[in-house]
Amino acid sequence: ATSLDVAIGRSQVKLGGVPWWARAIQALQWLLLLGVVAAGLYAVAHALESRVDLAFVVPQIAGVRDAGSAVLVAVGCLLGGIVLGVLSRFLARIAGQSRAKKAEAALRLSISRVAEEQVLQPVEGVLAEYAMYREGLLAARGPEGSR
């Protein structure tokens, strides 16, 4: 591996794991999905209650009295999940840009160190040798040769 490969591999790019807010949004989306499923099952059970005696299975839950209310709860949970998904997309873009800037800065630092060591220092050495050689030639020519 070249020294550039080694420098890039050793660069201190610490991106971390999944942000806390992403885990929170994920948990909320799971809860909303559970709400959609529960409300949908409640709506189906409430609709079947008239055909089959399910009164002991379908109690009133949190003010949901009929299938229509359960469908509204399901739709509300579904819309809440969509809103959280859109919000997380914007937050992920912002977090990604921030992490990209940190990674770019670390990689640029590593690359600049290698460039300094393998390109700039050798070129400066050659230029210094050239300057010494030129001065030697001018000194050897004497005062009349410097016209």
XYZ file of C-alpha atoms in Angstrom:
147
model
C 0.000 0.000 0.000
C 1.182 3.482 -0.756
C 1.757 6.028 1.967
C -1.374 7.866 0.819
C -3.443 4.711 1.348
C -1.919 4.256 4.792
C -2.550 7.903 5.713
C -6.173 7.727 4.607
C -6.641 4.475 6.512
C -5.202 6.043 9.662
C -7.152 9.289 9.390
C -9.290 10.024 12.406
C -12.725 9.911 10.802
C -15.072 9.333 13.724
C -18.593 9.320 12.406
C -20.231 7.596 15.356
C -23.315 5.446 15.236
C -26.968 6.174 14.708
C -27.977 9.516 16.293
C -30.309 9.470 19.300
C -33.053 11.333 17.442
C -33.110 8.665 14.720
C -33.672 5.960 17.336
C -36.447 8.060 18.923
C -38.184 8.555 15.562
C -37.843 4.853 14.827
C -39.445 3.961 18.170
C -42.284 6.446 17.584
C -42.903 5.030 14.118
C -43.135 1.516 15.578
C -45.631 2.767 18.164
C -47.663 4.465 15.440
C -47.600 1.271 13.379
C -48.832 -0.628 16.415
C -51.580 2.000 16.736
C -52.610 1.511 13.102
C -52.770 -2.264 13.498
C -54.627 -2.092 16.825
C -57.129 0.467 15.529
C -57.659 -1.577 12.362
C -58.279 -4.750 14.357
C -60.618 -2.850 16.669
C -62.544 -1.499 13.660
C -62.880 -4.991 12.175
C -63.955 -6.468 15.517
C -66.458 -3.641 16.027
C -67.873 -4.182 12.534
C -68.227 -7.923 13.226
C -69.815 -7.309 16.624
C -73.259 -6.890 15.091
C -73.026 -10.254 13.338
C -71.356 -12.215 16.115
C -71.638 -11.721 19.850
C -68.269 -10.061 20.520
C -69.387 -7.657 23.236
C -67.042 -9.286 25.723
C -64.090 -8.949 23.277
C -64.664 -5.385 22.012
C -64.699 -2.999 24.967
C -64.668 0.771 24.542
C -61.056 1.933 24.408
C -60.030 5.546 25.026
C -63.223 7.053 23.677
C -63.314 4.909 20.520
C -66.969 3.873 20.396
C -67.460 2.645 16.851
C -65.639 1.417 13.776
C -65.520 4.921 12.260
C -63.650 6.300 15.256
C -61.202 3.403 15.092
C -60.577 4.111 11.399
C -59.896 7.770 12.247
C -57.383 6.701 14.883
C -55.717 4.386 12.343
C -55.550 7.157 9.723
C -54.167 9.582 12.317
C -51.440 7.119 13.298
C -50.639 6.489 9.647
C -50.348 10.233 8.909
C -48.218 10.691 12.022
C -45.836 8.012 10.752
C -45.607 9.710 7.358
C -44.886 13.097 8.970
C -42.163 11.525 11.128
C -40.682 9.884 8.034
C -40.499 13.207 6.181
C -39.059 14.940 9.247
C -36.416 12.252 9.679
C -35.393 12.631 6.042
C -34.576 16.320 6.567
C -32.806 15.638 9.852
C -30.777 12.850 8.232
C -29.723 15.183 5.422
C -28.514 17.795 7.907
C -26.678 15.198 9.999
C -25.160 13.628 6.890
C -23.835 16.958 5.648
C -22.300 17.658 9.045
C -20.613 14.258 9.185
C -19.424 14.642 5.590
C -17.722 17.939 6.480
C -15.941 16.295 9.416
C -14.816 13.363 7.275
C -13.638 15.677 4.508
C -11.615 17.778 6.961
C -9.926 14.680 8.410
C -9.137 13.265 4.971
C -7.818 16.598 3.683
C -5.511 16.824 6.684
C -4.160 13.310 6.038
C -3.678 13.995 2.342
C -1.988 17.340 2.963
C 0.499 15.686 5.320
C 1.408 13.088 2.694
C 1.637 15.769 -0.014
C 3.924 17.844 2.218
C 6.156 14.853 2.903
C 6.310 13.313 -0.571
C 5.862 16.259 -2.922
C 6.595 19.632 -1.373
C 9.650 18.719 0.708
C 11.439 16.946 -2.185
C 10.641 19.823 -4.552
C 11.943 22.359 -2.019
C 15.107 20.266 -1.673
C 15.660 20.229 -5.440
C 15.062 23.984 -5.641
C 17.557 24.590 -2.818
C 20.153 22.438 -4.615
C 19.485 24.333 -7.846
C 19.953 27.678 -6.078
C 23.266 26.485 -4.602
C 24.417 25.178 -8.004
C 23.457 28.465 -9.683
C 25.285 30.505 -7.068
C 28.345 28.304 -7.520
C 28.264 28.792 -11.270
C 27.915 32.552 -10.906
C 30.770 32.648 -8.408
C 32.950 30.562 -10.741
C 32.301 32.881 -13.680
C 33.613 35.799 -11.722
C 32.498 39.430 -11.712
C 32.690 39.958 -15.498
C 30.475 36.911 -16.212
C 27.500 38.217 -14.287
C 26.592 40.906 -16.822
